[in-house]
Short mmCIF file of C-alpha atoms in Angstrom, two decimals:
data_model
loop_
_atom_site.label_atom_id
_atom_site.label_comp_id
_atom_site.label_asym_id
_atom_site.label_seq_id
_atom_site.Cartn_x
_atom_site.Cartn_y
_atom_site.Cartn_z
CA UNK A 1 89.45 82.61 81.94
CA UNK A 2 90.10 82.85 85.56
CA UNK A 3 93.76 84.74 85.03
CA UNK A 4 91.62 87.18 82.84
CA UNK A 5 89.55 87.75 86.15
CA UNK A 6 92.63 88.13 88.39
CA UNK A 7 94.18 90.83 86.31
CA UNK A 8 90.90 92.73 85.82
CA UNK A 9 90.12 92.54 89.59
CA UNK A 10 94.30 93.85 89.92
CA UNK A 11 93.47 96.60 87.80
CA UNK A 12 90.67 98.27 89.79
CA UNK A 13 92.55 97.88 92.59
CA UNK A 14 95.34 99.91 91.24
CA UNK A 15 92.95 102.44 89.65
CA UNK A 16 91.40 102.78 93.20
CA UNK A 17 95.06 103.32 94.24
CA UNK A 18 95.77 105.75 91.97
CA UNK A 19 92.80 107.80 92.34
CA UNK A 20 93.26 107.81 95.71
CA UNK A 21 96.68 109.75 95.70
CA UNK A 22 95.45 111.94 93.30
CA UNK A 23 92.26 112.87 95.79
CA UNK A 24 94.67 113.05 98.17
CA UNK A 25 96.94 115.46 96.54
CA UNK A 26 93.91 117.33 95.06
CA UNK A 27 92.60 117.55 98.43
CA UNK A 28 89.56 115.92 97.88
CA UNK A 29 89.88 114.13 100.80
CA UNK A 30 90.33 117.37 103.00
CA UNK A 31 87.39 118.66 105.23
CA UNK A 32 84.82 120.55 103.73
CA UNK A 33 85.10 123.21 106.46
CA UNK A 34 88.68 124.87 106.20
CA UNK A 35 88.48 125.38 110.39
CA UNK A 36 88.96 121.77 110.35
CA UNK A 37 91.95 121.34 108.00
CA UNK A 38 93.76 124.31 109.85
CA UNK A 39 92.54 122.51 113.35
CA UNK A 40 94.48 119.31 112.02
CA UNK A 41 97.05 121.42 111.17
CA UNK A 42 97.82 122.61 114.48
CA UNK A 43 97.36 119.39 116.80
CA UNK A 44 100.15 117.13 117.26
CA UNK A 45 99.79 113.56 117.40
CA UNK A 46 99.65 111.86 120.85
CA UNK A 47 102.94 109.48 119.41
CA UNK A 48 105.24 112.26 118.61
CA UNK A 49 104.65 115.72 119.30
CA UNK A 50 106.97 116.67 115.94
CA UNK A 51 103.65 115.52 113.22
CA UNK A 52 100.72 116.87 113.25
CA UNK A 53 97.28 115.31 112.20
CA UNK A 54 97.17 117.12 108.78
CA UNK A 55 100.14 115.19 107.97
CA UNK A 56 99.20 112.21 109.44
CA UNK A 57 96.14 112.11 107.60
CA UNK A 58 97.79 112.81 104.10
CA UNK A 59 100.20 109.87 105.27
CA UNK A 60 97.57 107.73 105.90
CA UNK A 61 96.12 108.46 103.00
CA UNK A 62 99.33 107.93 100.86
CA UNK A 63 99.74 104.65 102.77
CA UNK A 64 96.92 103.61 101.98
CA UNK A 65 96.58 104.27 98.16
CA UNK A 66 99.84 102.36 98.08
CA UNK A 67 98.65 99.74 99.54
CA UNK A 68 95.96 99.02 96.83
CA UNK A 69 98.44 100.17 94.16
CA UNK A 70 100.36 96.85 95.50
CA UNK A 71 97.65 94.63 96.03
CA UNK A 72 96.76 95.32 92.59
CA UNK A 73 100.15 94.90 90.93
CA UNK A 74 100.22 91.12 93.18
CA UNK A 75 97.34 90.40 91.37
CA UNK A 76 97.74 90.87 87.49
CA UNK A 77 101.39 90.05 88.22
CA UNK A 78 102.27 87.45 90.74
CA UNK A 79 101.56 83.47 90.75
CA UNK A 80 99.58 83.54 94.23
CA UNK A 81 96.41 81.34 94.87
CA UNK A 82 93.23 82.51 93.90
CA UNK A 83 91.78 82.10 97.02
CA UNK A 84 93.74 84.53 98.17
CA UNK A 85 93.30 87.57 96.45
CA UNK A 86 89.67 87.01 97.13
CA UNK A 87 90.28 87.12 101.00
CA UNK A 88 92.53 89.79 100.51
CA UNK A 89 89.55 91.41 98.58
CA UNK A 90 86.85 90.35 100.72
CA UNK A 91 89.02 92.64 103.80
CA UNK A 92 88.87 95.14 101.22
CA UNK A 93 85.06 94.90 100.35
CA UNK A 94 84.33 95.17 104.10
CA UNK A 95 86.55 98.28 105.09
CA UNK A 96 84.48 99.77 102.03
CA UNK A 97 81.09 98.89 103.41
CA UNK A 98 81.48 100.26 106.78
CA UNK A 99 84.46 103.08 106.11
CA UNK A 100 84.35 104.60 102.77
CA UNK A 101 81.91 105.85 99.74
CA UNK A 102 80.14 104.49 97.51
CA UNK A 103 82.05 104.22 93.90
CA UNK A 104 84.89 102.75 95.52
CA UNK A 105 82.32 100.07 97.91
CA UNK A 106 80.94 99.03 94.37
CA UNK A 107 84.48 98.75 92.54
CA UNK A 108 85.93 96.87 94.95
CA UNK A 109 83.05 94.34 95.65
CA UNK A 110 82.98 93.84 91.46
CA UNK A 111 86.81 93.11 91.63
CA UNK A 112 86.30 90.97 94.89
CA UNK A 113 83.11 89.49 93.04
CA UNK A 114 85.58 88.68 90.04
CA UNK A 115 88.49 87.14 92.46
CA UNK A 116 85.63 84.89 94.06
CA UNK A 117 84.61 83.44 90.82
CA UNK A 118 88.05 83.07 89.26
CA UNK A 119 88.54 80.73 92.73
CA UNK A 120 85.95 78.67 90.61
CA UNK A 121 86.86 79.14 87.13
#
């Protein structure tokens, strides 16, 4: 029972993942005021004068949707401990609570909920 809760917990993370790049690409995660985008646009990053926050922020963004595409493929596919993927989650769940909205907060503490409980199963 426990694998079954590993690889549903791996799935919503690589839904989450997947959404994300599309919100991304959709520009859902853009600025609701267009000054703002065109602002980012134009302001270089204190690193290297060559990128500019806009794409940055679409990097991050990428980056990051990756990231829980691959957390989620590691586990439904590979043979690490439980214990784990719940920690992994748990990081997860609280970047969530204090960073992002609401639908994603809930998904990820159900997986995280589901990893926790496999640890037991």
């Amino acid at each position: 029972m426990s694998h079954y809760l590993v690889v549903f917990a791996g799935v919503i993370f690589c839904a989450l993942g997947l959404l994300h790049a599309l919100f991304t690409f959709l520009e859902r995660l853009a600025p609701v005021d267009p000054r703002v985008m065109e602002h980012m646009k134009s302001t270089a990053v204190r690193l290297s004068r060559n990128t500019n926050m806009w794409d940055a922020w679409l990097g991050f963004n990428l980056s990051h949707s990756l990231g829980a595409v691959v957390f989620g493929v590691v586990c439904v596919m590979a043979a690490m401990p439980t214990w784990i993927l719940a920690l992994i989650a748990a990081v997860y769940e609280v970047l969530a609570l204090k960073y992002w909205f609401r639908v994603p907060t809930i998904a990820i503490g159900v997986a995280a909920v589901s990893l926790v409980i496999a640890c037991f199963v």
